[in-house]
Amino acid sequence: MSDLIARIDGTAGRITLNRPDALNALTYDMCLEIESLLDLWEADPNVSLIIFDAAGDRAFCAGGDITMMYATAEAGDFEYGRKFWTDEYRLNAKLAICPKPIVSFLHGFTMGGGVGLGCHVPHRVVCENSQIAMPECGIGLVPDAGGSLLLARAPGRFGEYLGTTTSRMGPADAIFVGFADHFILQEHWGAVIQSLCDTGSTEALESFAQDPSPAPLMAIEAEVTEFFRGEYFGDIVINLQHAGGDFATKTLKKISISSPLAMAATIEMIHRVRGLDDIVRALEMEYRFTYRAAEQGDFIEGIRAMVIDKDKSPKWQHSLTGSLLPAASAMLRPLGANSLNLTET
């Protein structure tokens, strides 16, 4: 059974992720095949738009398939992961700048690499069960696949909050912070997709879209602004530790699970990317961290604890209250000859 179902349906090029038992996690081969299809359909005058959706009930795409990355890195081979990220990030950039309309239907879980696949395109559809998140800090990585740019563009300090707490967003929250555009009941998706294929127009998205319920994140906007405005991650931790109250207590509990190094680098990265507002520059910044993540960071231990052994007791290199800035900055230093170069995408 193919991991991708690709076809031309009317005026639309269609890609359906087809690994439902693995929550449609992206493999390396899937990334390469999607890129090839994107290149082909961009040049095809008979394809007016491109549609992404996924098989199964549970997920659009819960991220990249990291088991092979772990196995190779644990054996001392860091090049497989670096190659995977290089080619995945090239795909992310192409999706963001594709001249043809792309529509993604993001049901269930859309996380990490799934965000990179489905959330840089101009038309992003969510439904009642959509759950979107950037959970990378929990495995010793930073929000990547262009996720740092989406977080940097979020209103106020929600990017810092979502990136470090790895909190999940329902459909209303995803639209509020800029990870999605349209809320359409899933029962209508078939009719919407048929209209897209028949007409080559995205007008059906507006016709079927409804207003979601008020975004729950809006209820904590004042607290997020107050506590996450620090210049560095250490400032945020101190703010929360000295605040007391329900929000601070719950937030400290959330961040206590993740890699302090990754969270500190996430804050620094979001602040840098916010000033650039460029998908290529964001991906190049992320690659500085992911290039070093297995060899110098917490990636191997994070995957071991959360995915392989599942003891959920990772032994991070740094403490939450330690001096994190030097180490985080070191993970984001330019890579010189090893830098990611996407300027020709």
mmCIF file of C-alpha atoms in Angstrom:
data_model
loop_
_atom_site.group_PDB
_atom_site.id
_atom_site.type_symbol
_atom_site.label_atom_id
_atom_site.label_comp_id
_atom_site.label_asym_id
_atom_site.label_seq_id
_atom_site.Cartn_x
_atom_site.Cartn_y
_atom_site.Cartn_z
ATOM 1 C CA MET A 1 0.000 0.000 0.000
ATOM 2 C CA SER A 2 1.403 3.354 -1.017
ATOM 3 C CA ASP A 3 2.104 5.946 1.681
ATOM 4 C CA LEU A 4 0.743 8.610 -0.687
ATOM 5 C CA ILE A 5 -2.273 8.566 -2.971
ATOM 6 C CA ALA A 6 -1.611 11.073 -5.742
ATOM 7 C CA ARG A 7 -3.871 11.820 -8.682
ATOM 8 C CA ILE A 8 -5.340 14.583 -10.828
ATOM 9 C CA ASP A 9 -9.047 15.027 -10.123
ATOM 10 C CA GLY A 10 -10.676 17.472 -12.496
ATOM 11 C CA THR A 11 -8.605 20.644 -12.310
ATOM 12 C CA ALA A 12 -6.919 19.708 -9.017
ATOM 13 C CA GLY A 13 -3.774 17.845 -8.185
ATOM 14 C CA ARG A 14 -4.593 15.790 -5.106
ATOM 15 C CA ILE A 15 -2.285 14.274 -2.483
ATOM 16 C CA THR A 16 -3.687 12.089 0.283
ATOM 17 C CA LEU A 17 -1.345 11.000 3.049
ATOM 18 C CA ASN A 18 -1.945 7.296 3.535
ATOM 19 C CA ARG A 19 -0.286 6.054 6.719
ATOM 20 C CA PRO A 20 -3.288 6.193 9.066
ATOM 21 C CA ASP A 21 -1.876 3.615 11.496
ATOM 22 C CA ALA A 22 1.180 5.879 11.940
ATOM 23 C CA LEU A 23 -0.952 9.040 12.212
ATOM 24 C CA ASN A 24 0.226 9.820 8.669
ATOM 25 C CA ALA A 25 3.725 10.681 9.879
ATOM 26 C CA LEU A 26 5.980 11.841 7.062
ATOM 27 C CA THR A 27 8.740 9.533 5.916
ATOM 28 C CA TYR A 28 11.766 10.720 3.981
ATOM 29 C CA ASP A 29 10.457 9.136 0.780
ATOM 30 C CA MET A 30 7.100 10.869 1.220
ATOM 31 C CA CYS A 31 8.812 14.255 1.424
ATOM 32 C CA LEU A 32 10.702 13.604 -1.801
ATOM 33 C CA GLU A 33 7.608 12.345 -3.616
ATOM 34 C CA ILE A 34 5.502 15.333 -2.535
ATOM 35 C CA GLU A 35 8.215 17.697 -3.729
ATOM 36 C CA SER A 36 8.359 15.941 -7.088
ATOM 37 C CA LEU A 37 4.585 16.182 -7.498
ATOM 38 C CA LEU A 38 4.630 19.842 -6.520
ATOM 39 C CA ASP A 39 7.250 20.590 -9.168
ATOM 40 C CA LEU A 40 5.300 18.605 -11.773
ATOM 41 C CA TRP A 41 1.941 20.223 -11.074
ATOM 42 C CA GLU A 42 3.335 23.752 -10.901
ATOM 43 C CA ALA A 43 4.323 23.361 -14.543
ATOM 44 C CA ASP A 44 1.092 21.627 -15.636
ATOM 45 C CA PRO A 45 -1.418 24.118 -17.142
ATOM 46 C CA ASN A 46 -4.233 21.626 -16.557
ATOM 47 C CA VAL A 47 -3.747 21.779 -12.770
ATOM 48 C CA SER A 48 -5.339 24.901 -11.299
ATOM 49 C CA LEU A 49 -4.847 24.115 -7.621
ATOM 50 C CA ILE A 50 -3.455 21.481 -5.262
ATOM 51 C CA ILE A 51 -5.259 19.722 -2.407
ATOM 52 C CA PHE A 52 -3.758 17.969 0.620
ATOM 53 C CA ASP A 53 -5.769 15.670 2.852
ATOM 54 C CA ALA A 54 -5.165 12.443 4.750
ATOM 55 C CA ALA A 55 -6.593 8.979 5.301
ATOM 56 C CA GLY A 56 -8.041 7.766 8.580
ATOM 57 C CA ASP A 57 -9.930 9.507 11.352
ATOM 58 C CA ARG A 58 -7.144 10.469 13.728
ATOM 59 C CA ALA A 59 -4.666 12.756 12.014
ATOM 60 C CA PHE A 60 -3.736 14.839 9.015
ATOM 61 C CA CYS A 61 -0.080 14.369 9.931
ATOM 62 C CA ALA A 62 1.345 14.005 13.425
ATOM 63 C CA GLY A 63 4.887 14.935 12.370
ATOM 64 C CA GLY A 64 7.965 13.445 10.790
ATOM 65 C CA ASP A 65 8.804 9.755 11.179
ATOM 66 C CA ILE A 66 11.579 10.160 13.741
ATOM 67 C CA THR A 67 12.262 6.505 14.541
ATOM 68 C CA MET A 68 14.864 6.175 11.782
ATOM 69 C CA MET A 69 16.442 9.470 12.824
ATOM 70 C CA TYR A 70 16.782 8.103 16.331
ATOM 71 C CA ALA A 71 18.196 4.757 15.244
ATOM 72 C CA THR A 72 20.856 6.297 13.011
ATOM 73 C CA ALA A 73 21.811 9.023 15.504
ATOM 74 C CA GLU A 74 22.050 6.523 18.365
ATOM 75 C CA ALA A 75 24.504 4.575 16.199
ATOM 76 C CA GLY A 76 26.581 7.712 15.701
ATOM 77 C CA ASP A 77 25.339 8.537 12.203
ATOM 78 C CA PHE A 78 24.100 12.131 12.281
ATOM 79 C CA GLU A 79 24.015 12.600 8.525
ATOM 80 C CA TYR A 80 20.700 10.815 7.942
ATOM 81 C CA GLY A 81 18.793 13.273 10.117
ATOM 82 C CA ARG A 82 20.592 16.235 8.584
ATOM 83 C CA LYS A 83 19.726 15.024 5.082
ATOM 84 C CA PHE A 84 16.097 14.434 6.081
ATOM 85 C CA TRP A 85 15.784 17.951 7.495
ATOM 86 C CA THR A 86 17.525 19.503 4.492
ATOM 87 C CA ASP A 87 15.098 17.950 2.034
ATOM 88 C CA GLU A 88 12.043 18.432 4.254
ATOM 89 C CA TYR A 89 12.833 22.122 4.724
ATOM 90 C CA ARG A 90 13.274 22.569 0.969
ATOM 91 C CA LEU A 91 9.745 21.172 0.557
ATOM 92 C CA ASN A 92 8.408 23.514 3.263
ATOM 93 C CA ALA A 93 9.853 26.506 1.426
ATOM 94 C CA LYS A 94 8.384 25.401 -1.897
ATOM 95 C CA LEU A 95 4.946 24.984 -0.355
ATOM 96 C CA ALA A 96 5.097 28.512 1.058
ATOM 97 C CA ILE A 97 5.996 30.127 -2.262
ATOM 98 C CA CYS A 98 4.080 27.889 -4.698
ATOM 99 C CA PRO A 99 2.433 30.092 -7.364
ATOM 100 C CA LYS A 100 -0.676 27.899 -7.497
ATOM 101 C CA PRO A 101 -3.317 27.828 -4.742
ATOM 102 C CA ILE A 102 -2.878 24.997 -2.253
ATOM 103 C CA VAL A 103 -5.641 23.884 0.107
ATOM 104 C CA SER A 104 -4.921 21.675 3.130
ATOM 105 C CA PHE A 105 -7.593 19.839 5.120
ATOM 106 C CA LEU A 106 -6.250 19.465 8.650
ATOM 107 C CA HIS A 107 -8.369 16.992 10.580
ATOM 108 C CA GLY A 108 -7.292 15.408 13.867
ATOM 109 C CA PHE A 109 -3.658 15.849 14.839
ATOM 110 C CA THR A 110 -1.477 18.226 12.817
ATOM 111 C CA MET A 111 1.877 18.527 14.547
ATOM 112 C CA GLY A 112 5.493 19.358 13.791
ATOM 113 C CA GLY A 113 6.256 18.217 10.274
ATOM 114 C CA GLY A 114 2.520 18.102 9.623
ATOM 115 C CA VAL A 115 2.383 21.821 10.352
ATOM 116 C CA GLY A 116 5.248 22.303 7.913
ATOM 117 C CA LEU A 117 3.293 20.437 5.249
ATOM 118 C CA GLY A 118 -0.161 21.859 5.835
ATOM 119 C CA CYS A 119 0.150 25.287 7.457
ATOM 120 C CA HIS A 120 2.364 27.330 5.117
ATOM 121 C CA VAL A 121 -0.128 27.126 2.274
ATOM 122 C CA PRO A 122 -2.646 29.919 1.600
ATOM 123 C CA HIS A 123 -5.844 27.967 2.374
ATOM 124 C CA ARG A 124 -5.863 25.910 5.591
ATOM 125 C CA VAL A 125 -9.086 24.196 6.650
ATOM 126 C CA VAL A 126 -9.839 22.903 10.146
ATOM 127 C CA CYS A 127 -12.860 21.101 11.565
ATOM 128 C CA GLU A 128 -14.378 20.075 14.899
ATOM 129 C CA ASN A 129 -11.638 17.603 15.843
ATOM 130 C CA SER A 130 -8.575 19.515 14.633
ATOM 131 C CA GLN A 131 -5.677 19.658 17.102
ATOM 132 C CA ILE A 132 -2.617 21.614 15.979
ATOM 133 C CA ALA A 133 0.640 21.900 17.924
ATOM 134 C CA MET A 134 4.393 22.330 17.757
ATOM 135 C CA PRO A 135 5.535 19.729 20.345
ATOM 136 C CA GLU A 136 9.239 19.589 19.449
ATOM 137 C CA CYS A 137 10.624 20.940 22.724
ATOM 138 C CA GLY A 138 9.250 17.823 24.396
ATOM 139 C CA ILE A 139 11.718 15.684 22.409
ATOM 140 C CA GLY A 140 14.676 18.033 22.582
ATOM 141 C CA LEU A 141 14.103 19.880 19.311
ATOM 142 C CA VAL A 142 12.853 23.358 18.441
ATOM 143 C CA PRO A 143 9.695 24.112 16.452
ATOM 144 C CA ASP A 144 10.875 23.520 12.905
ATOM 145 C CA ALA A 145 9.640 22.858 9.368
ATOM 146 C CA GLY A 146 8.975 26.594 9.296
ATOM 147 C CA GLY A 147 7.005 26.449 12.531
ATOM 148 C CA SER A 148 9.191 29.133 14.051
ATOM 149 C CA LEU A 149 7.863 31.604 11.461
ATOM 150 C CA LEU A 150 4.238 30.759 12.228
ATOM 151 C CA LEU A 151 4.932 31.175 15.936
ATOM 152 C CA ALA A 152 6.742 34.467 15.326
ATOM 153 C CA ARG A 153 3.722 35.759 13.401
ATOM 154 C CA ALA A 154 1.234 34.811 16.129
ATOM 155 C CA PRO A 155 -0.346 37.759 17.955
ATOM 156 C CA GLY A 156 1.342 39.125 21.063
ATOM 157 C CA ARG A 157 3.471 36.541 22.864
ATOM 158 C CA PHE A 158 1.416 33.506 21.923
ATOM 159 C CA GLY A 159 4.263 32.222 19.751
ATOM 160 C CA GLU A 160 6.567 32.044 22.760
ATOM 161 C CA TYR A 161 3.825 30.436 24.831
ATOM 162 C CA LEU A 162 2.818 27.806 22.285
ATOM 163 C CA GLY A 163 6.388 26.979 21.319
ATOM 164 C CA THR A 164 7.582 26.299 24.863
ATOM 165 C CA THR A 165 4.462 24.791 26.427
ATOM 166 C CA THR A 166 3.754 22.654 23.317
ATOM 167 C CA SER A 167 0.054 23.353 23.919
ATOM 168 C CA ARG A 168 -2.465 22.024 21.430
ATOM 169 C CA MET A 169 -4.764 24.374 19.541
ATOM 170 C CA GLY A 170 -8.322 23.492 18.650
ATOM 171 C CA PRO A 171 -9.849 24.953 15.480
ATOM 172 C CA ALA A 172 -10.747 28.340 16.954
ATOM 173 C CA ASP A 173 -7.316 28.796 18.529
ATOM 174 C CA ALA A 174 -5.561 27.725 15.325
ATOM 175 C CA ILE A 175 -7.412 30.395 13.359
ATOM 176 C CA PHE A 176 -6.873 33.011 16.083
ATOM 177 C CA VAL A 177 -3.072 32.604 16.112
ATOM 178 C CA GLY A 178 -2.693 32.213 12.352
ATOM 179 C CA PHE A 179 -2.140 28.481 11.816
ATOM 180 C CA ALA A 180 -5.450 28.041 9.939
ATOM 181 C CA ASP A 181 -7.940 30.057 7.893
ATOM 182 C CA HIS A 182 -11.315 28.354 7.590
ATOM 183 C CA PHE A 183 -13.499 26.358 9.975
ATOM 184 C CA ILE A 184 -15.657 23.960 7.956
ATOM 185 C CA LEU A 185 -17.618 21.095 9.467
ATOM 186 C CA GLN A 186 -16.010 17.831 8.414
ATOM 187 C CA GLU A 187 -19.297 16.525 7.041
ATOM 188 C CA HIS A 188 -19.023 19.189 4.328
ATOM 189 C CA TRP A 189 -15.460 18.450 3.295
ATOM 190 C CA GLY A 190 -16.454 16.065 0.535
ATOM 191 C CA ALA A 191 -18.651 18.681 -1.117
ATOM 192 C CA VAL A 192 -15.993 21.365 -0.737
ATOM 193 C CA ILE A 193 -13.300 19.175 -2.279
ATOM 194 C CA GLN A 194 -15.599 18.241 -5.155
ATOM 195 C CA SER A 195 -16.216 21.935 -5.853
ATOM 196 C CA LEU A 196 -12.485 22.674 -5.764
ATOM 197 C CA CYS A 197 -11.813 19.895 -8.260
ATOM 198 C CA ASP A 198 -14.690 20.824 -10.560
ATOM 199 C CA THR A 199 -14.138 24.574 -10.678
ATOM 200 C CA GLY A 200 -10.452 25.141 -9.948
ATOM 201 C CA SER A 201 -11.646 27.953 -7.691
ATOM 202 C CA THR A 202 -11.383 28.307 -3.906
ATOM 203 C CA GLU A 203 -14.716 30.147 -3.579
ATOM 204 C CA ALA A 204 -16.341 27.110 -1.939
ATOM 205 C CA LEU A 205 -14.108 27.580 1.097
ATOM 206 C CA GLU A 206 -15.794 30.883 1.892
ATOM 207 C CA SER A 207 -19.237 29.491 1.109
ATOM 208 C CA PHE A 208 -18.955 26.605 3.565
ATOM 209 C CA ALA A 209 -16.865 28.315 6.253
ATOM 210 C CA GLN A 210 -18.441 29.067 9.631
ATOM 211 C CA ASP A 211 -17.319 31.097 12.600
ATOM 212 C CA PRO A 212 -15.803 28.773 15.201
ATOM 213 C CA SER A 213 -16.508 29.264 18.869
ATOM 214 C CA PRO A 214 -14.428 31.972 20.589
ATOM 215 C CA ALA A 215 -10.779 30.951 20.850
ATOM 216 C CA PRO A 216 -9.992 29.661 24.359
ATOM 217 C CA LEU A 217 -6.529 31.226 24.118
ATOM 218 C CA MET A 218 -8.114 34.662 24.171
ATOM 219 C CA ALA A 219 -9.052 34.076 27.816
ATOM 220 C CA ILE A 220 -5.362 33.945 28.837
ATOM 221 C CA GLU A 221 -4.071 36.680 26.550
ATOM 222 C CA ALA A 222 -3.283 39.057 29.422
ATOM 223 C CA GLU A 223 -1.281 36.413 31.314
ATOM 224 C CA VAL A 224 0.607 35.310 28.212
ATOM 225 C CA THR A 225 1.510 38.910 27.464
ATOM 226 C CA GLU A 226 2.644 39.542 31.030
ATOM 227 C CA PHE A 227 4.744 36.448 31.623
ATOM 228 C CA PHE A 228 6.137 35.700 28.143
ATOM 229 C CA ARG A 229 7.416 39.150 27.263
ATOM 230 C CA GLY A 230 10.891 38.393 28.586
ATOM 231 C CA GLU A 231 13.833 38.778 26.252
ATOM 232 C CA TYR A 232 15.207 35.354 27.227
ATOM 233 C CA PHE A 233 13.701 32.076 28.380
ATOM 234 C CA GLY A 234 15.238 32.577 31.814
ATOM 235 C CA ASP A 235 13.257 35.806 32.178
ATOM 236 C CA ILE A 236 10.042 33.916 31.467
ATOM 237 C CA VAL A 237 10.844 31.225 34.034
ATOM 238 C CA ILE A 238 11.581 33.852 36.701
ATOM 239 C CA ASN A 239 8.351 35.690 35.852
ATOM 240 C CA LEU A 240 6.332 32.516 36.303
ATOM 241 C CA GLN A 241 8.123 31.390 39.470
ATOM 242 C CA HIS A 242 7.517 34.685 41.224
ATOM 243 C CA ALA A 243 3.940 35.165 40.083
ATOM 244 C CA GLY A 244 1.944 32.490 41.824
ATOM 245 C CA GLY A 245 -1.598 31.867 40.737
ATOM 246 C CA ASP A 246 -3.278 29.258 38.587
ATOM 247 C CA PHE A 247 -1.861 30.281 35.203
ATOM 248 C CA ALA A 248 1.737 30.427 36.409
ATOM 249 C CA THR A 249 1.440 27.099 38.243
ATOM 250 C CA LYS A 250 -0.058 25.295 35.245
ATOM 251 C CA THR A 251 2.435 26.822 32.825
ATOM 252 C CA LEU A 252 5.440 25.904 34.975
ATOM 253 C CA LYS A 253 4.146 22.338 35.078
ATOM 254 C CA LYS A 254 3.914 22.278 31.283
ATOM 255 C CA ILE A 255 7.404 23.597 30.644
ATOM 256 C CA SER A 256 8.981 21.416 33.342
ATOM 257 C CA ILE A 257 8.516 18.419 31.038
ATOM 258 C CA SER A 258 10.409 19.736 28.020
ATOM 259 C CA SER A 259 14.082 20.258 27.237
ATOM 260 C CA PRO A 260 15.311 23.509 28.837
ATOM 261 C CA LEU A 261 17.932 23.864 26.114
ATOM 262 C CA ALA A 262 15.343 23.517 23.372
ATOM 263 C CA MET A 263 12.947 25.973 25.036
ATOM 264 C CA ALA A 264 15.689 28.567 25.540
ATOM 265 C CA ALA A 265 16.707 28.248 21.895
ATOM 266 C CA THR A 266 13.051 28.420 20.838
ATOM 267 C CA ILE A 267 12.592 31.798 22.515
ATOM 268 C CA GLU A 268 15.780 33.181 20.968
ATOM 269 C CA MET A 269 14.860 31.767 17.570
ATOM 270 C CA ILE A 270 11.327 33.192 17.571
ATOM 271 C CA HIS A 271 12.681 36.626 18.450
ATOM 272 C CA ARG A 272 15.205 36.483 15.606
ATOM 273 C CA VAL A 273 12.711 35.127 13.068
ATOM 274 C CA ARG A 274 10.092 37.716 14.005
ATOM 275 C CA GLY A 275 12.357 40.439 12.702
ATOM 276 C CA LEU A 276 13.083 38.573 9.466
ATOM 277 C CA ASP A 277 9.553 37.367 8.579
ATOM 278 C CA ASP A 278 10.943 35.169 5.802
ATOM 279 C CA ILE A 279 10.298 31.444 5.388
ATOM 280 C CA VAL A 280 13.738 30.748 3.924
ATOM 281 C CA ARG A 281 15.554 32.614 6.704
ATOM 282 C CA ALA A 282 13.398 30.870 9.311
ATOM 283 C CA LEU A 283 14.216 27.418 7.941
ATOM 284 C CA GLU A 284 17.908 28.257 7.800
ATOM 285 C CA MET A 285 17.758 29.339 11.461
ATOM 286 C CA GLU A 286 15.942 26.160 12.499
ATOM 287 C CA TYR A 287 18.507 24.045 10.671
ATOM 288 C CA ARG A 288 21.292 25.471 12.816
ATOM 289 C CA PHE A 289 19.647 23.791 15.792
ATOM 290 C CA THR A 290 18.447 20.577 14.149
ATOM 291 C CA TYR A 291 21.875 20.051 12.542
ATOM 292 C CA ARG A 292 23.378 19.963 16.053
ATOM 293 C CA ALA A 293 20.411 18.436 17.878
ATOM 294 C CA ALA A 294 21.508 14.808 18.002
ATOM 295 C CA GLU A 295 25.231 15.358 18.425
ATOM 296 C CA GLN A 296 25.158 18.244 20.894
ATOM 297 C CA GLY A 297 21.569 18.621 22.101
ATOM 298 C CA ASP A 298 18.867 16.597 23.836
ATOM 299 C CA PHE A 299 17.329 14.958 20.786
ATOM 300 C CA ILE A 300 18.490 11.384 21.347
ATOM 301 C CA GLU A 301 17.487 11.419 25.011
ATOM 302 C CA GLY A 302 14.159 13.060 24.223
ATOM 303 C CA ILE A 303 13.215 10.426 21.654
ATOM 304 C CA ARG A 304 14.378 7.648 23.948
ATOM 305 C CA ALA A 305 12.240 8.859 26.831
ATOM 306 C CA MET A 306 9.124 9.879 24.929
ATOM 307 C CA VAL A 307 8.995 7.497 21.962
ATOM 308 C CA ILE A 308 11.284 4.478 22.360
ATOM 309 C CA ASP A 309 11.266 3.509 26.049
ATOM 310 C CA LYS A 310 8.247 5.709 26.828
ATOM 311 C CA ASP A 311 9.296 6.186 30.434
ATOM 312 C CA LYS A 312 8.605 9.916 30.005
ATOM 313 C CA SER A 313 11.533 10.700 32.300
ATOM 314 C CA PRO A 314 14.144 12.309 30.082
ATOM 315 C CA LYS A 315 17.463 13.317 31.618
ATOM 316 C CA TRP A 316 18.021 16.715 30.051
ATOM 317 C CA GLN A 317 21.488 18.277 29.894
ATOM 318 C CA HIS A 318 20.352 21.462 31.643
ATOM 319 C CA SER A 319 18.018 22.397 34.466
ATOM 320 C CA LEU A 320 15.080 24.737 34.053
ATOM 321 C CA THR A 321 16.737 27.360 36.237
ATOM 322 C CA GLY A 322 20.285 26.958 34.976
ATOM 323 C CA SER A 323 22.229 29.405 32.841
ATOM 324 C CA LEU A 324 20.817 28.499 29.443
ATOM 325 C CA LEU A 325 21.632 31.462 27.243
ATOM 326 C CA PRO A 326 25.217 30.498 26.273
ATOM 327 C CA ALA A 327 24.241 26.949 25.346
ATOM 328 C CA ALA A 328 21.122 28.034 23.467
ATOM 329 C CA SER A 329 23.022 30.683 21.532
ATOM 330 C CA ALA A 330 25.696 28.125 20.658
ATOM 331 C CA MET A 331 23.042 25.865 19.124
ATOM 332 C CA LEU A 332 21.983 28.740 16.863
ATOM 333 C CA ARG A 333 25.426 29.808 15.706
ATOM 334 C CA PRO A 334 25.933 29.929 11.914
ATOM 335 C CA LEU A 335 27.052 26.628 10.415
ATOM 336 C CA GLY A 336 29.484 28.023 7.889
ATOM 337 C CA ALA A 337 30.028 25.561 5.057
ATOM 338 C CA ASN A 338 27.310 23.305 6.492
ATOM 339 C CA SER A 339 24.627 26.016 6.368
ATOM 340 C CA LEU A 340 21.273 25.241 4.788
ATOM 341 C CA ASN A 341 21.004 27.015 1.440
ATOM 342 C CA LEU A 342 17.459 27.340 0.141
ATOM 343 C CA THR A 343 17.889 30.565 -1.788
ATOM 344 C CA GLU A 344 17.354 28.786 -5.096
ATOM 345 C CA THR A 345 14.073 27.089 -4.136
#
